Coordinates of N, CA, C and O and ligand atoms in Angstrom, one line a residue:
A1 N 0.8 -1.2 0.0 CA 0.0 0.0 0.0 C 0.9 1.2 0.0 O 2.0 1.2 0.4
T2 N 0.3 2.3 -0.5 CA 1.0 3.6 -0.4 C 1.1 4.1 1.0 O 0.0 4.1 1.7
E3 N 2.2 4.4 1.5 CA 2.4 4.9 2.9 C 3.2 6.2 2.9 O 3.8 6.6 1.9
R4 N 3.1 6.8 4.1 CA 3.9 8.0 4.4 C 4.8 7.7 5.6 O 4.3 7.1 6.5
T5 N 6.0 8.3 5.6 CA 6.9 8.1 6.7 C 7.6 9.4 7.0 O 7.7 10.3 6.1
L6 N 8.0 9.6 8.3 CA 8.6 10.9 8.7 C 10.1 10.6 8.6 O 10.6 9.6 9.2
S7 N 10.8 11.5 8.0 CA 12.3 11.4 7.8 C 12.9 12.7 8.4 O 12.3 13.8 8.3
I8 N 14.0 12.6 9.1 CA 14.8 13.7 9.5 C 16.2 13.6 9.0 O 16.9 12.6 9.2
I9 N 16.7 14.6 8.3 CA 18.1 14.8 8.0 C 18.7 15.5 9.2 O 18.4 16.6 9.5
K10 N 19.6 14.8 9.8 CA 20.1 15.2 11.1 C 21.3 16.3 11.0 O 21.8 16.5 9.9
P11 N 21.6 17.0 12.1 CA 22.6 18.0 12.1 C 24.0 17.7 11.5 O 24.6 18.5 10.8
D12 N 24.4 16.4 11.7 CA 25.7 16.1 11.1 C 25.7 16.1 9.6 O 26.7 16.4 9.0
A13 N 24.5 15.9 9.0 CA 24.4 15.9 7.6 C 24.0 17.3 7.0 O 24.6 17.7 6.0
T14 N 23.2 18.0 7.7 CA 22.9 19.4 7.2 C 24.1 20.2 7.2 O 24.4 21.0 6.3
R15 N 24.9 20.0 8.3 CA 26.2 20.8 8.5 C 27.2 20.5 7.3 O 27.9 21.4 6.9
R16 N 27.1 19.3 6.8 CA 28.1 19.0 5.7 C 27.4 19.1 4.3 O 28.0 18.6 3.3
N17 N 26.3 19.8 4.2 CA 25.6 20.1 3.0 C 25.3 18.8 2.2 O 25.4 18.7 1.0
L18 N 24.7 17.8 2.9 CA 24.4 16.6 2.3 C 22.9 16.4 2.0 O 22.5 15.3 1.6
T19 N 22.1 17.4 2.2 CA 20.7 17.3 2.0 C 20.3 16.8 0.6 O 19.5 15.9 0.4
G20 N 21.0 17.4 -0.4 CA 20.7 17.1 -1.8 C 21.1 15.6 -2.1 O 20.3 14.9 -2.7
K21 N 22.2 15.2 -1.6 CA 22.7 13.8 -1.9 C 21.8 12.8 -1.2 O 21.5 11.7 -1.7
I22 N 21.3 13.1 0.0 CA 20.4 12.2 0.7 C 19.1 12.2 0.1 O 18.5 11.1 -0.1
N23 N 18.6 13.4 -0.3 CA 17.3 13.4 -1.0 C 17.3 12.6 -2.3 O 16.4 11.9 -2.7
A24 N 18.5 12.7 -3.0 CA 18.6 11.9 -4.3 C 18.5 10.4 -4.0 O 17.8 9.7 -4.8
K25 N 19.0 9.9 -2.9 CA 18.9 8.5 -2.5 C 17.4 8.1 -2.3 O 16.9 7.1 -2.8
F26 N 16.7 9.0 -1.6 CA 15.2 8.7 -1.4 C 14.5 8.7 -2.8 O 13.7 7.8 -3.1
E27 N 14.8 9.7 -3.6 CA 14.0 9.8 -4.9 C 14.4 8.6 -5.8 O 13.6 8.0 -6.5
E28 N 15.7 8.2 -5.8 CA 16.1 7.1 -6.6 C 15.4 5.8 -6.2 O 15.2 4.9 -7.0
A29 N 15.1 5.7 -4.9 CA 14.4 4.5 -4.4 C 12.9 4.6 -4.6 O 12.1 3.7 -4.2
G30 N 12.4 5.6 -5.3 CA 11.0 5.7 -5.6 C 10.2 6.4 -4.5 O 8.9 6.4 -4.5
L31 N 10.9 7.0 -3.5 CA 10.1 7.8 -2.5 C 10.0 9.2 -2.9 O 10.9 9.8 -3.4
R32 N 8.8 9.7 -2.7 CA 8.5 11.1 -3.1 C 8.5 12.0 -1.9 O 7.9 11.6 -0.9
I33 N 9.2 13.1 -2.0 CA 9.2 14.1 -0.8 C 7.9 14.9 -0.9 O 7.9 15.8 -1.8
V34 N 6.9 14.7 -0.1 CA 5.7 15.4 -0.2 C 5.5 16.5 0.8 O 4.6 17.3 0.7
A35 N 6.5 16.7 1.6 CA 6.6 17.8 2.5 C 8.0 17.9 3.0 O 8.7 16.9 3.2
Q36 N 8.5 19.1 3.2 CA 9.9 19.3 3.7 C 10.1 20.7 4.3 O 9.7 21.7 3.7
K37 N 10.8 20.8 5.4 CA 11.2 22.1 5.9 C 12.5 22.0 6.8 O 12.7 20.9 7.4
R38 N 13.2 23.1 6.8 CA 14.4 23.1 7.6 C 14.1 23.9 8.9 O 13.5 25.0 8.8
I39 N 14.4 23.3 10.0 CA 14.0 23.9 11.3 C 15.2 23.7 12.3 O 16.0 22.8 12.1
H40 N 15.2 24.5 13.3 CA 16.2 24.4 14.3 C 15.5 24.0 15.6 O 14.8 24.9 16.2
L41 N 15.5 22.8 16.0 CA 14.7 22.3 17.2 C 15.3 22.8 18.4 O 16.5 22.9 18.6
S42 N 14.4 23.2 19.4 CA 14.9 23.5 20.7 C 15.1 22.1 21.4 O 14.7 21.1 21.0
E43 N 15.8 22.2 22.6 CA 16.1 20.9 23.3 C 14.7 20.3 23.8 O 14.5 19.1 23.8
A44 N 13.8 21.2 24.1 CA 12.5 20.7 24.6 C 11.7 20.0 23.4 O 11.1 18.9 23.6
Q45 N 11.8 20.6 22.2 CA 11.2 19.9 21.1 C 11.8 18.6 20.7 O 11.1 17.6 20.4
A46 N 13.1 18.6 20.7 CA 13.9 17.3 20.4 C 13.6 16.3 21.4 O 13.4 15.1 21.1
G47 N 13.6 16.7 22.7 CA 13.3 15.8 23.8 C 11.9 15.2 23.7 O 11.7 14.0 24.0
K48 N 10.9 16.0 23.3 CA 9.6 15.4 23.2 C 9.5 14.5 22.0 O 8.9 13.4 22.1
F49 N 10.2 14.8 20.9 CA 10.2 13.9 19.8 C 10.7 12.5 20.1 O 10.2 11.5 19.7
Y50 N 11.8 12.5 20.9 CA 12.5 11.2 21.2 C 12.1 10.7 22.6 O 12.8 9.9 23.2
E51 N 10.9 11.1 23.1 CA 10.5 10.8 24.5 C 10.5 9.3 24.7 O 10.8 8.8 25.8
V52 N 10.2 8.5 23.7 CA 10.2 7.0 23.8 C 11.6 6.5 24.3 O 11.7 5.4 24.9
H53 N 12.7 7.3 24.1 CA 14.0 6.9 24.5 C 14.4 7.5 25.8 O 15.6 7.5 26.2
K54 N 13.5 8.2 26.6 CA 13.9 9.0 27.7 C 14.7 8.3 28.8 O 15.5 8.9 29.5
D55 N 14.5 7.0 28.9 CA 15.2 6.2 30.0 C 16.5 5.6 29.5 O 17.2 4.9 30.2
R56 N 16.8 5.8 28.2 CA 18.0 5.2 27.6 C 19.3 6.1 28.0 O 19.1 7.3 28.1
P57 N 20.4 5.4 28.1 CA 21.6 6.2 28.5 C 22.0 7.2 27.5 O 22.7 8.2 27.9
F58 N 21.6 7.1 26.3 CA 22.1 8.0 25.2 C 21.1 9.2 25.0 O 21.3 10.0 24.2
Y59 N 20.0 9.2 25.8 CA 19.0 10.2 25.6 C 19.5 11.7 25.6 O 19.2 12.5 24.7
G60 N 20.2 12.0 26.7 CA 20.7 13.4 26.8 C 21.5 13.8 25.7 O 21.4 14.9 25.1
E61 N 22.5 12.9 25.3 CA 23.4 13.2 24.2 C 22.6 13.4 22.9 O 22.8 14.2 22.0
L62 N 21.6 12.5 22.7 CA 20.8 12.5 21.5 C 20.0 13.8 21.4 O 20.0 14.4 20.3
V63 N 19.4 14.2 22.4 CA 18.6 15.5 22.4 C 19.5 16.7 22.2 O 19.2 17.6 21.4
E64 N 20.6 16.7 22.9 CA 21.6 17.8 22.7 C 22.0 17.9 21.2 O 22.1 19.0 20.6
F65 N 22.4 16.8 20.6 CA 22.8 16.7 19.2 C 21.7 17.2 18.3 O 22.0 18.0 17.4
M66 N 20.5 16.7 18.5 CA 19.4 17.0 17.6 C 19.0 18.5 17.6 O 18.4 19.1 16.7
A67 N 19.4 19.2 18.7 CA 19.1 20.6 18.9 C 20.3 21.5 18.6 O 20.2 22.7 18.7
S68 N 21.4 20.9 18.2 CA 22.7 21.6 18.1 C 22.7 22.5 16.9 O 23.4 23.5 16.9
E69 N 22.1 22.0 15.8 CA 22.1 22.8 14.5 C 20.8 22.4 13.8 O 20.1 21.5 14.2
P70 N 20.5 23.1 12.7 CA 19.3 22.8 12.0 C 19.2 21.4 11.5 O 20.2 20.7 11.2
V71 N 17.9 20.9 11.3 CA 17.6 19.7 10.7 C 16.7 19.9 9.5 O 16.1 21.0 9.5
V72 N 16.5 18.9 8.7 CA 15.5 19.0 7.6 C 14.5 17.9 8.0 O 14.9 16.7 8.0
V73 N 13.2 18.3 8.2 CA 12.2 17.3 8.5 C 11.4 17.1 7.2 O 11.1 18.1 6.5
Q74 N 11.0 15.9 6.9 CA 10.3 15.7 5.6 C 9.4 14.5 5.7 O 9.5 13.6 6.6
V75 N 8.4 14.5 4.8 CA 7.5 13.3 4.7 C 7.8 12.7 3.4 O 7.7 13.3 2.3
L76 N 8.0 11.4 3.4 CA 8.3 10.6 2.2 C 7.1 9.7 2.0 O 6.6 9.1 2.9
E77 N 6.7 9.6 0.7 CA 5.5 8.8 0.3 C 5.9 7.8 -0.7 O 6.7 8.1 -1.6
G78 N 5.3 6.7 -0.7 CA 5.5 5.6 -1.7 C 5.0 4.3 -1.3 O 4.5 4.1 -0.1
E79 N 5.1 3.3 -2.2 CA 4.7 2.0 -1.9 C 5.6 1.4 -0.8 O 6.8 1.4 -0.9
G80 N 5.0 1.0 0.3 CA 5.8 0.5 1.5 C 6.8 1.5 1.9 O 8.0 1.1 2.3
A81 N 6.5 2.7 2.0 CA 7.5 3.8 2.3 C 8.3 3.6 3.6 O 9.4 4.0 3.7
I82 N 7.6 3.1 4.6 CA 8.3 3.0 5.9 C 9.4 2.0 5.8 O 10.6 2.3 6.2
A83 N 9.2 0.8 5.3 CA 10.3 -0.2 5.2 C 11.3 0.2 4.1 O 12.5 0.0 4.3
K84 N 10.8 0.8 3.0 CA 11.7 1.2 2.0 C 12.7 2.3 2.5 O 13.9 2.2 2.2
N85 N 12.2 3.2 3.3 CA 13.0 4.3 3.8 C 14.1 3.6 4.7 O 15.3 4.0 4.7
R86 N 13.7 2.7 5.5 CA 14.6 2.0 6.4 C 15.7 1.3 5.7 O 16.9 1.3 6.1
E87 N 15.3 0.7 4.6 CA 16.3 0.0 3.7 C 17.3 1.0 3.2 O 18.6 0.8 3.2
V88 N 16.8 2.2 2.7 CA 17.7 3.2 2.1 C 18.6 3.8 3.1 O 19.8 4.1 2.8
M89 N 18.1 3.9 4.4 CA 18.9 4.5 5.5 C 20.0 3.6 5.8 O 21.1 4.0 6.1
G90 N 19.8 2.3 5.9 CA 20.7 1.3 6.5 C 20.7 1.2 8.0 O 19.9 2.0 8.6
A91 N 21.5 0.3 8.5 CA 21.4 0.1 10.0 C 21.8 1.3 10.8 O 22.5 2.2 10.4
T92 N 21.2 1.4 12.0 CA 21.4 2.5 12.9 C 22.9 2.8 13.1 O 23.3 3.9 13.1
N93 N 23.6 1.7 13.4 CA 25.1 1.9 13.5 C 25.7 1.8 12.1 O 25.6 0.7 11.5
P94 N 26.3 2.8 11.7 CA 26.9 2.8 10.3 C 27.9 1.7 10.1 O 28.1 1.2 9.0
A95 N 28.5 1.2 11.2 CA 29.5 0.1 11.0 C 28.7 -1.2 10.5 O 29.4 -2.1 9.9
N96 N 27.4 -1.3 10.8 CA 26.7 -2.4 10.3 C 25.8 -2.1 9.1 O 25.0 -3.0 8.7
A97 N 25.9 -1.0 8.5 CA 25.1 -0.6 7.4 C 25.6 -1.2 6.1 O 26.8 -1.3 5.8
D98 N 24.6 -1.6 5.2 CA 25.0 -2.2 3.9 C 25.5 -1.1 3.0 O 25.2 0.1 3.1
E99 N 26.4 -1.6 2.1 CA 26.9 -0.8 1.0 C 25.8 -0.1 0.2 O 24.7 -0.7 0.0
G100 N 26.0 1.2 -0.1 CA 25.0 1.9 -0.9 C 24.0 2.6 0.0 O 23.2 3.5 -0.5
T101 N 23.9 2.3 1.3 CA 22.9 3.0 2.1 C 23.4 4.4 2.6 O 24.6 4.6 2.5
I102 N 22.5 5.2 3.0 CA 22.8 6.6 3.4 C 23.8 6.5 4.6 O 24.8 7.2 4.6
R103 N 23.5 5.7 5.6 CA 24.3 5.6 6.8 C 25.7 5.1 6.5 O 26.7 5.5 7.0
K104 N 25.8 4.1 5.5 CA 27.1 3.6 5.1 C 27.9 4.7 4.5 O 29.1 4.9 4.8
E105 N 27.3 5.5 3.6 CA 28.1 6.5 2.9 C 28.3 7.7 3.7 O 29.4 8.4 3.5
F106 N 27.4 8.1 4.6 CA 27.5 9.5 5.2 C 27.6 9.5 6.7 O 28.1 10.5 7.2
A107 N 27.1 8.5 7.4 CA 27.0 8.6 8.9 C 28.4 8.6 9.5 O 29.3 8.0 9.0
L108 N 28.5 9.3 10.6 CA 29.8 9.5 11.3 C 29.9 8.5 12.5 O 31.0 8.1 12.8
S109 N 28.8 8.2 13.1 CA 28.8 7.3 14.3 C 27.4 6.9 14.5 O 26.4 7.3 13.9
M110 N 27.2 6.1 15.6 CA 25.8 5.6 16.0 C 24.9 6.8 16.3 O 23.8 6.8 16.0
G111 N 25.5 7.8 17.0 CA 24.7 9.0 17.3 C 24.6 10.0 16.1 O 23.5 10.4 15.8
E112 N 25.7 10.3 15.5 CA 25.7 11.2 14.4 C 25.5 10.3 13.1 O 26.4 10.2 12.3
N113 N 24.2 9.8 13.0 CA 24.0 8.8 11.9 C 23.1 9.4 10.8 O 22.5 8.6 10.0
S114 N 23.2 10.7 10.6 CA 22.7 11.4 9.4 C 21.2 11.5 9.1 O 20.7 12.5 8.6
V115 N 20.5 10.4 9.5 CA 19.0 10.4 9.2 C 18.3 9.6 10.3 O 18.8 8.7 10.9
H116 N 17.0 10.0 10.4 CA 16.0 9.3 11.2 C 14.9 8.9 10.3 O 14.5 9.7 9.4
G117 N 14.3 7.7 10.5 CA 13.1 7.4 9.8 C 12.1 6.6 10.8 O 12.6 5.9 11.6
S118 N 10.8 6.9 10.6 CA 9.8 6.2 11.5 C 10.0 4.7 11.3 O 10.3 4.2 10.3
D119 N 9.6 4.0 12.4 CA 9.8 2.5 12.4 C 8.6 1.7 12.2 O 8.7 0.5 12.1
A120 N 7.4 2.3 12.2 CA 6.1 1.6 12.1 C 5.0 2.5 11.7 O 5.2 3.8 11.9
P121 N 3.9 2.0 11.2 CA 2.8 2.9 10.7 C 2.3 3.8 11.8 O 2.0 5.0 11.6
E122 N 2.2 3.3 13.1 CA 1.6 4.2 14.2 C 2.6 5.3 14.5 O 2.2 6.5 14.7
T123 N 3.9 5.0 14.6 CA 4.9 6.0 14.9 C 5.0 7.0 13.7 O 5.2 8.2 13.9
A124 N 4.9 6.5 12.5 CA 4.9 7.4 11.3 C 3.8 8.4 11.4 O 4.1 9.6 11.2
A125 N 2.6 8.0 11.7 CA 1.5 8.9 11.8 C 1.7 10.0 12.9 O 1.5 11.2 12.7
Q126 N 2.2 9.5 14.1 CA 2.5 10.4 15.2 C 3.6 11.4 14.9 O 3.5 12.6 15.2
E127 N 4.7 10.9 14.3 CA 5.8 11.7 14.0 C 5.5 12.8 12.9 O 6.0 13.9 13.0
I128 N 4.7 12.4 11.9 CA 4.3 13.3 10.8 C 3.5 14.4 11.5 O 3.7 15.6 11.2
A129 N 2.5 14.1 12.3 CA 1.7 15.0 12.9 C 2.4 16.0 13.9 O 2.0 17.1 14.1
Y130 N 3.6 15.5 14.4 CA 4.4 16.3 15.3 C 5.0 17.5 14.6 O 5.1 18.6 15.1
F131 N 5.3 17.4 13.3 CA 6.0 18.4 12.5 C 5.1 19.1 11.5 O 5.4 20.2 11.1
F132 N 4.1 18.4 11.0 CA 3.4 19.0 9.8 C 1.8 19.0 10.0 O 1.3 18.1 10.6
S133 N 1.2 20.0 9.5 CA -0.3 20.0 9.4 C -0.7 19.4 8.1 O 0.1 19.3 7.1
G134 N -1.9 18.9 8.0 CA -2.4 18.3 6.8 C -2.2 19.1 5.6 O -1.9 18.6 4.5
L135 N -2.4 20.5 5.7 CA -2.3 21.4 4.6 C -0.8 21.4 4.0 O -0.6 21.8 2.9
E136 N 0.2 21.0 4.8 CA 1.5 21.0 4.3 C 2.0 19.8 3.6 O 3.1 19.7 3.1
L137 N 1.1 18.8 3.5 CA 1.4 17.5 2.9 C 0.8 17.6 1.5 O -0.4 17.6 1.3
V138 N 1.7 17.6 0.5 CA 1.3 17.8 -0.9 C 1.7 16.6 -1.7 O 2.8 16.5 -2.2
G139 N 0.7 15.6 -1.8 CA 1.0 14.4 -2.5 C 1.0 14.4 -4.0 O 0.7 15.5 -4.6
Ligands
CMP1 P1 17.2 7.3 15.4 O1 16.6 6.4 14.3 O2 17.1 8.7 15.2 O3 16.5 6.9 16.8 C1 17.2 7.1 18.0 C2 18.6 7.5 17.9 O4 19.4 7.4 19.0 C3 19.3 6.6 16.9 O5 18.8 6.9 15.6 C4 20.7 6.9 17.1 O6 21.2 8.0 16.3 C5 20.8 7.4 18.5 N1 21.6 6.5 19.4 C6 22.7 6.9 20.1 N2 23.2 5.9 20.7 C7 22.4 4.8 20.5 C8 22.5 3.5 20.9 N3 23.4 3.0 21.7 N4 21.5 2.6 20.5 C9 20.5 3.1 19.6 N5 20.4 4.4 19.2 C10 21.4 5.2 19.6

């Protein structure tokens, strides 16, 4: 089925001017960017987005990193978009990411791993609604 998923191009990637190269990977995989904006998250906003990880040891560092510099938040649409995006991103830890994936090519570390993507339909719906109104989604 056609799905939508929330993607974030993280500060390590926006800082290195990799937005275009990362978007090319999405588009080459058949994902359509139906909404996109560059924003600078506050620590409170980043903390709320990653609330599910609040008891993990890396939470503080994750929130600080995500609020350190601008990010690009986007909605990707396509057939099986959630799984497809995860394939294109590669494993969370770039050391385990397959050849040709975004994280293999661009990620610096487990924390500075260039992109975030929703992991399931319910989280995709929640995460999209966190950043975008219905009027901003142009399919
Ligand atoms: P992301 O998909 O954005 O979701 C949570 C993020 O936490 C993850 O990508 C990683 O960048 C970051 N992170 C940092 N350390 C870890 C860790 N040890 N395990 C999992 N995620 C981590």
